[in-house]
mmCIF file of C-alpha atoms in Angstrom:
data_model
loop_
_atom_site.group_PDB
_atom_site.id
_atom_site.type_symbol
_atom_site.label_atom_id
_atom_site.label_comp_id
_atom_site.label_asym_id
_atom_site.label_seq_id
_atom_site.Cartn_x
_atom_site.Cartn_y
_atom_site.Cartn_z
ATOM 1 C CA MET A 1 2.538 -10.497 -41.605
ATOM 2 C CA LYS A 2 -0.323 -9.875 -44.517
ATOM 3 C CA ARG A 3 -3.574 -9.375 -43.643
ATOM 4 C CA GLN A 4 -5.036 -12.655 -45.445
ATOM 5 C CA GLN A 5 -1.903 -15.838 -43.495
ATOM 6 C CA VAL A 6 -3.208 -13.951 -40.146
ATOM 7 C CA VAL A 7 -7.038 -14.986 -41.562
ATOM 8 C CA LEU A 8 -5.382 -17.844 -42.330
ATOM 9 C CA LYS A 9 -3.427 -18.889 -38.929
ATOM 10 C CA ASN A 10 -6.660 -18.090 -37.072
ATOM 11 C CA SER A 11 -8.917 -19.574 -38.326
ATOM 12 C CA VAL A 12 -10.029 -20.888 -42.254
ATOM 13 C CA HIS A 13 -13.639 -20.595 -40.492
ATOM 14 C CA MET A 14 -12.926 -16.667 -40.269
ATOM 15 C CA SER A 15 -13.420 -13.465 -42.434
ATOM 16 C CA ALA A 16 -10.937 -10.300 -42.444
ATOM 17 C CA ALA A 17 -13.528 -8.295 -40.750
ATOM 18 C CA GLU A 18 -14.113 -10.548 -38.135
ATOM 19 C CA VAL A 19 -10.728 -11.315 -37.660
ATOM 20 C CA ASP A 20 -10.679 -7.255 -36.687
ATOM 21 C CA ASP A 21 -12.582 -7.916 -34.342
ATOM 22 C CA LYS A 22 -10.283 -10.440 -32.077
ATOM 23 C CA LEU A 23 -7.406 -9.409 -32.875
ATOM 24 C CA ASP A 24 -4.774 -9.962 -29.325
ATOM 25 C CA ILE A 25 -1.979 -9.008 -28.716
ATOM 26 C CA SER A 26 0.183 -11.149 -30.307
ATOM 27 C CA THR A 27 -1.228 -10.010 -33.624
ATOM 28 C CA ALA A 28 -1.040 -6.417 -33.351
ATOM 29 C CA PHE A 29 2.225 -6.716 -33.040
ATOM 30 C CA MET A 30 2.775 -9.374 -35.523
ATOM 31 C CA GLU A 31 1.375 -6.562 -37.739
ATOM 32 C CA PHE A 32 3.328 -3.650 -37.042
ATOM 33 C CA ALA A 33 6.001 -5.448 -37.165
ATOM 34 C CA ASP A 34 5.605 -6.630 -40.726
ATOM 35 C CA LYS A 35 4.915 -2.844 -42.755
ATOM 36 C CA GLU A 36 7.216 -1.189 -39.790
ATOM 37 C CA LYS A 37 10.453 -3.106 -39.705
ATOM 38 C CA PRO A 38 10.508 -5.516 -42.535
ATOM 39 C CA GLY A 39 14.206 -5.476 -42.002
ATOM 40 C CA ASN A 40 13.968 -7.326 -39.010
ATOM 41 C CA PRO A 41 10.962 -8.531 -38.370
ATOM 42 C CA ASP A 42 11.551 -11.629 -36.018
ATOM 43 C CA LYS A 43 14.299 -9.760 -34.030
ATOM 44 C CA PHE A 44 10.957 -7.117 -33.276
ATOM 45 C CA LEU A 45 9.271 -9.504 -32.198
ATOM 46 C CA ARG A 46 11.464 -11.550 -29.495
ATOM 47 C CA ASP A 47 13.009 -8.367 -28.397
ATOM 48 C CA THR A 48 9.049 -6.619 -27.337
ATOM 49 C CA MET A 49 7.711 -9.808 -25.547
ATOM 50 C CA LEU A 50 10.600 -10.231 -23.702
ATOM 51 C CA SER A 51 9.563 -6.758 -22.792
ATOM 52 C CA LEU A 52 6.589 -7.469 -21.551
ATOM 53 C CA ILE A 53 7.619 -10.525 -19.970
ATOM 54 C CA VAL A 54 9.731 -9.854 -17.544
ATOM 55 C CA ALA A 55 8.122 -6.762 -17.002
ATOM 56 C CA ALA A 56 4.965 -7.587 -15.587
ATOM 57 C CA ARG A 57 6.179 -10.649 -14.564
ATOM 58 C CA ASP A 58 10.259 -10.127 -13.153
ATOM 59 C CA SER A 59 10.326 -6.194 -12.127
ATOM 60 C CA THR A 60 7.336 -6.021 -10.298
ATOM 61 C CA SER A 61 7.795 -9.390 -7.642
ATOM 62 C CA VAL A 62 11.027 -7.889 -7.802
ATOM 63 C CA ALA A 63 10.309 -4.567 -5.964
ATOM 64 C CA LEU A 64 7.300 -5.697 -4.166
ATOM 65 C CA SER A 65 9.901 -8.172 -2.754
ATOM 66 C CA TRP A 66 11.923 -4.708 -1.668
ATOM 67 C CA PHE A 67 9.525 -3.005 -0.527
ATOM 68 C CA PHE A 68 8.634 -5.010 2.098
ATOM 69 C CA TRP A 69 12.873 -5.707 2.819
ATOM 70 C CA LEU A 70 12.499 -2.128 3.868
ATOM 71 C CA LEU A 71 9.427 -2.313 5.823
ATOM 72 C CA SER A 72 11.229 -4.467 7.514
ATOM 73 C CA LYS A 73 13.589 -3.258 8.310
ATOM 74 C CA ASN A 74 12.020 0.323 9.049
ATOM 75 C CA PRO A 75 9.008 -0.544 10.953
ATOM 76 C CA LEU A 76 7.919 3.408 11.063
ATOM 77 C CA VAL A 77 7.074 3.044 8.500
ATOM 78 C CA GLU A 78 5.448 -0.372 8.004
ATOM 79 C CA SER A 79 2.621 2.143 10.686
ATOM 80 C CA LYS A 80 2.139 4.929 8.891
ATOM 81 C CA ILE A 81 1.111 3.491 6.284
ATOM 82 C CA LEU A 82 -1.084 0.806 8.219
ATOM 83 C CA GLU A 83 -2.343 3.955 9.631
ATOM 84 C CA GLU A 84 -3.407 5.954 5.794
ATOM 85 C CA LEU A 85 -5.241 2.389 5.638
ATOM 86 C CA ASN A 86 -7.347 2.320 8.112
ATOM 87 C CA THR A 87 -8.232 5.558 8.294
ATOM 88 C CA ASN A 88 -9.082 5.850 3.918
ATOM 89 C CA LEU A 89 -9.872 2.145 3.657
ATOM 90 C CA HIS A 90 -12.846 1.212 5.570
ATOM 91 C CA SER A 91 -13.094 -2.475 4.162
ATOM 92 C CA ASN A 92 -12.473 -4.864 7.037
ATOM 93 C CA ASP A 93 -12.987 -7.590 3.487
ATOM 94 C CA VAL A 94 -9.635 -7.682 2.242
ATOM 95 C CA LYS A 95 -10.892 -9.491 -0.912
ATOM 96 C CA SER A 96 -12.552 -6.369 -1.159
ATOM 97 C CA TRP A 97 -9.297 -4.480 -1.612
ATOM 98 C CA MET A 98 -7.803 -5.752 -3.936
ATOM 99 C CA LEU A 99 -10.611 -4.979 -6.433
ATOM 100 C CA PHE A 100 -10.503 -1.541 -6.432
ATOM 101 C CA ASP A 101 -12.913 0.031 -9.639
ATOM 102 C CA ASN A 102 -11.135 3.653 -9.181
ATOM 103 C CA LYS A 103 -8.512 5.300 -9.073
ATOM 104 C CA GLU A 104 -10.242 7.374 -6.145
ATOM 105 C CA GLU A 105 -9.996 4.778 -3.437
ATOM 106 C CA LEU A 106 -6.038 4.531 -4.815
ATOM 107 C CA GLN A 107 -4.465 8.194 -5.061
ATOM 108 C CA LYS A 108 -5.897 8.511 -0.765
ATOM 109 C CA LEU A 109 -2.485 6.676 -0.477
ATOM 110 C CA VAL A 110 0.293 8.613 -1.406
ATOM 111 C CA TYR A 111 1.989 7.369 2.105
ATOM 112 C CA LEU A 112 2.184 3.017 0.503
ATOM 113 C CA HIS A 113 3.036 5.124 -2.773
ATOM 114 C CA GLY A 114 5.288 7.385 -1.653
ATOM 115 C CA ALA A 115 6.348 4.135 0.192
ATOM 116 C CA LEU A 116 7.149 2.308 -2.920
ATOM 117 C CA CYS A 117 9.129 5.410 -5.230
ATOM 118 C CA GLU A 118 12.066 5.013 -2.208
ATOM 119 C CA SER A 119 12.436 1.342 -2.567
ATOM 120 C CA LEU A 120 12.174 1.580 -6.849
ATOM 121 C CA ARG A 121 14.358 4.903 -5.749
ATOM 122 C CA LEU A 122 17.310 2.736 -3.865
ATOM 123 C CA TYR A 123 16.206 -0.394 -5.634
ATOM 124 C CA PRO A 124 14.905 0.236 -8.983
ATOM 125 C CA PRO A 125 14.374 -3.322 -10.863
ATOM 126 C CA VAL A 126 15.949 -2.506 -13.780
ATOM 127 C CA PRO A 127 18.748 -1.349 -12.275
ATOM 128 C CA PHE A 128 20.873 -0.272 -14.948
ATOM 129 C CA ASP A 129 19.959 0.428 -19.069
ATOM 130 C CA HIS A 130 22.905 1.395 -22.272
ATOM 131 C CA LYS A 131 21.351 4.056 -25.253
ATOM 132 C CA SER A 132 23.162 4.086 -29.161
ATOM 133 C CA PRO A 133 22.901 7.506 -31.089
ATOM 134 C CA THR A 134 21.870 6.666 -33.883
ATOM 135 C CA LYS A 135 24.626 9.497 -35.658
ATOM 136 C CA PRO A 136 27.396 11.972 -33.693
ATOM 137 C CA ASP A 137 25.834 13.380 -30.357
ATOM 138 C CA ILE A 138 27.004 16.353 -27.285
ATOM 139 C CA LEU A 139 24.755 15.333 -24.589
ATOM 140 C CA PRO A 140 23.857 18.114 -22.038
ATOM 141 C CA SER A 141 27.150 17.612 -20.546
ATOM 142 C CA GLY A 142 29.073 18.640 -23.181
ATOM 143 C CA HIS A 143 30.822 15.541 -24.089
ATOM 144 C CA ARG A 144 30.855 13.675 -27.271
ATOM 145 C CA VAL A 145 29.161 10.127 -28.420
ATOM 146 C CA ASP A 146 30.330 8.750 -31.512
ATOM 147 C CA LYS A 147 27.737 7.175 -34.023
ATOM 148 C CA ASP A 148 26.264 3.723 -32.448
ATOM 149 C CA SER A 149 28.316 4.027 -29.043
ATOM 150 C CA GLN A 150 27.401 2.644 -26.072
ATOM 151 C CA ILE A 151 26.076 4.941 -23.231
ATOM 152 C CA LEU A 152 25.267 2.620 -20.077
ATOM 153 C CA PHE A 153 22.652 4.554 -17.050
ATOM 154 C CA SER A 154 23.224 2.719 -13.852
ATOM 155 C CA PHE A 155 19.931 2.986 -12.319
ATOM 156 C CA TYR A 156 20.761 2.339 -9.297
ATOM 157 C CA ALA A 157 24.301 4.195 -8.981
ATOM 158 C CA MET A 158 21.700 7.292 -9.919
ATOM 159 C CA GLY A 159 19.477 6.859 -7.024
ATOM 160 C CA ARG A 160 22.535 7.223 -4.386
ATOM 161 C CA MET A 161 23.191 10.215 -5.396
ATOM 162 C CA GLU A 162 23.440 13.351 -3.408
ATOM 163 C CA SER A 163 23.869 14.752 -6.421
ATOM 164 C CA ILE A 164 19.831 13.828 -7.013
ATOM 165 C CA TRP A 165 18.558 13.496 -4.408
ATOM 166 C CA GLY A 166 20.746 15.771 -0.845
ATOM 167 C CA LYS A 167 21.626 14.393 1.264
ATOM 168 C CA ASP A 168 19.882 11.623 2.573
ATOM 169 C CA CYS A 169 19.960 9.621 -0.533
ATOM 170 C CA LEU A 170 20.744 6.949 1.157
ATOM 171 C CA GLU A 171 18.137 6.319 3.637
ATOM 172 C CA PHE A 172 14.677 5.284 3.337
ATOM 173 C CA LYS A 173 12.172 7.521 3.825
ATOM 174 C CA PRO A 174 9.070 8.435 1.659
ATOM 175 C CA GLU A 175 9.044 11.651 2.775
ATOM 176 C CA ARG A 176 10.304 12.381 0.832
ATOM 177 C CA TRP A 177 7.137 11.988 -2.016
ATOM 178 C CA ILE A 178 4.731 14.260 -0.795
ATOM 179 C CA ASN A 179 4.633 17.783 -0.424
ATOM 180 C CA LYS A 180 4.307 20.772 1.634
ATOM 181 C CA GLN A 181 -0.449 19.530 0.425
ATOM 182 C CA GLY A 182 -0.560 16.040 1.596
ATOM 183 C CA GLY A 183 -0.303 15.160 -2.402
ATOM 184 C CA ILE A 184 1.860 12.839 -3.911
ATOM 185 C CA LYS A 185 5.234 15.077 -4.768
ATOM 186 C CA HIS A 186 6.020 15.398 -8.786
ATOM 187 C CA GLU A 187 9.138 14.043 -9.213
ATOM 188 C CA PRO A 188 10.687 14.460 -13.756
ATOM 189 C CA SER A 189 11.633 10.996 -14.808
ATOM 190 C CA TYR A 190 15.639 11.701 -15.949
ATOM 191 C CA LYS A 191 15.090 12.200 -11.561
ATOM 192 C CA PHE A 192 13.222 9.209 -10.576
ATOM 193 C CA VAL A 193 14.722 6.632 -13.797
ATOM 194 C CA ALA A 194 13.315 4.007 -12.427
ATOM 195 C CA PHE A 195 10.172 3.468 -14.990
ATOM 196 C CA GLY A 196 12.923 5.494 -18.269
ATOM 197 C CA ALA A 197 12.511 8.672 -19.733
ATOM 198 C CA GLY A 198 11.238 10.260 -21.523
ATOM 199 C CA PRO A 199 9.970 8.821 -25.151
ATOM 200 C CA ARG A 200 10.902 5.063 -23.798
ATOM 201 C CA LEU A 201 8.858 6.033 -20.344
ATOM 202 C CA CYS A 202 7.451 2.799 -18.990
ATOM 203 C CA VAL A 203 3.806 2.576 -21.058
ATOM 204 C CA GLY A 204 2.887 0.235 -18.036
ATOM 205 C CA LYS A 205 3.740 2.674 -15.350
ATOM 206 C CA ASP A 206 0.710 3.175 -13.552
ATOM 207 C CA MET A 207 -0.154 0.044 -14.306
ATOM 208 C CA ALA A 208 2.354 -1.545 -11.851
ATOM 209 C CA PHE A 209 1.386 1.067 -8.932
ATOM 210 C CA THR A 210 -1.695 -0.051 -9.122
ATOM 211 C CA GLN A 211 -0.761 -3.371 -8.933
ATOM 212 C CA MET A 212 2.031 -2.617 -6.023
ATOM 213 C CA LYS A 213 -0.208 -0.826 -4.114
ATOM 214 C CA ILE A 214 -2.558 -3.474 -3.726
ATOM 215 C CA LEU A 215 -0.840 -6.581 -3.521
ATOM 216 C CA ALA A 216 0.898 -4.351 -0.460
ATOM 217 C CA THR A 217 -2.782 -3.150 1.110
ATOM 218 C CA ALA A 218 -3.525 -6.524 0.958
ATOM 219 C CA ILE A 219 -0.192 -8.334 2.850
ATOM 220 C CA ILE A 220 -0.372 -5.551 5.419
ATOM 221 C CA HIS A 221 -3.755 -5.166 6.364
ATOM 222 C CA ALA A 222 -3.244 -9.072 6.984
ATOM 223 C CA TYR A 223 -0.561 -10.086 7.510
ATOM 224 C CA CYS A 224 2.898 -8.611 9.868
ATOM 225 C CA ILE A 225 6.012 -9.578 7.906
ATOM 226 C CA GLN A 226 9.714 -10.410 9.952
ATOM 227 C CA VAL A 227 13.118 -11.106 7.634
ATOM 228 C CA VAL A 228 14.995 -14.144 9.149
ATOM 229 C CA GLU A 229 17.615 -12.924 10.903
ATOM 230 C CA ASN A 230 21.051 -13.623 9.773
ATOM 231 C CA HIS A 231 19.668 -14.154 6.333
ATOM 232 C CA PRO A 232 21.706 -12.597 4.018
ATOM 233 C CA VAL A 233 19.776 -9.992 2.109
ATOM 234 C CA VAL A 234 22.332 -9.130 -0.915
ATOM 235 C CA PRO A 235 21.241 -8.200 -4.932
ATOM 236 C CA THR A 236 22.651 -10.451 -7.796
ATOM 237 C CA ASN A 237 25.040 -9.070 -10.402
ATOM 238 C CA SER A 238 21.564 -9.386 -13.312
ATOM 239 C CA VAL A 239 19.380 -7.398 -15.418
ATOM 240 C CA ILE A 240 17.453 -7.599 -13.325
ATOM 241 C CA LEU A 241 18.391 -6.912 -9.832
ATOM 242 C CA ASP A 242 16.992 -10.159 -7.854
ATOM 243 C CA MET A 243 18.368 -11.060 -3.933
ATOM 244 C CA LYS A 244 20.988 -13.369 -4.935
ATOM 245 C CA TYR A 245 19.373 -15.982 -2.221
ATOM 246 C CA GLY A 246 15.755 -14.685 -2.365
ATOM 247 C CA LEU A 247 13.736 -13.366 0.851
ATOM 248 C CA LYS A 248 13.459 -15.945 3.839
ATOM 249 C CA ILE A 249 9.984 -14.535 6.810
ATOM 250 C CA ARG A 250 8.759 -15.519 8.482
ATOM 251 C CA VAL A 251 4.848 -14.536 8.472
ATOM 252 C CA ALA A 252 1.548 -14.220 11.290
ATOM 253 C CA LYS A 253 -1.226 -12.502 10.473
ATOM 254 C CA ARG A 254 -1.888 -9.067 11.727
ATOM 255 C CA ASN A 255 -4.251 -9.410 14.998
ATOM 256 C CA ALA A 256 -1.195 -11.661 16.521
ATOM 257 C CA CYS A 257 1.794 -9.347 15.701
ATOM 258 C CA LEU A 258 2.977 -7.492 19.085
ATOM 259 C CA PRO A 259 3.342 -3.841 18.539
ATOM 260 C CA ALA A 260 6.290 -2.873 15.924
ATOM 261 C CA SER A 261 8.738 -1.006 17.126
ATOM 262 C CA VAL A 262 8.796 2.604 16.594
ATOM 263 C CA GLU A 263 12.074 3.528 18.286
#
């Protein structure tokens, strides 16, 4: 879309220079599509906006649902996270914990980060993806692929492969994400593919972790979450790994909870 059109659509009373100071994200994408994707800008805008909507809402909520379900199945992990919160965050005001001014506070929560990574490994919000080569190529495995071939990646399956994660690949084990120095252990994006890999790595990865840590911190500190007995928890077949029947839980204030069992 041309600059003159942008000016007219935003306001007939604003100059082009004034519009430059007030560009929003939709306008920026429209200009990019007009310049870089002149053949089919509408498709580019549709796909981009859909990605933003899915990434900003559905994937984060789905990730947290699986995370809290896994915590309910692993009370020892929950106890360790709570201990870490009490050790590193000294405020009793839960609301203040949701307004971190810098990343230093979040970086202290190493075990929580590991638990979130484990949840994403076992239950990636986007369970599969596909790519198509623009020209014939040879994969690292030696397989030849033709132009426009559909190559499907199952992130859900990859997170459960012994050849990638070891014999304990089916275990919910936050410790696998902690290095010998007690910091967060880095795993290559081509191994931990919940956020994509290489040049296609999700640009919102850090923001997603920040959101999940803030919400998990506030909830775990204040409440106990117990999944309703006999409620079926299974994934649905979808582009987003929703729980087919949702997650039915009982919530109680933390100070009213019985100590968690740590068998």
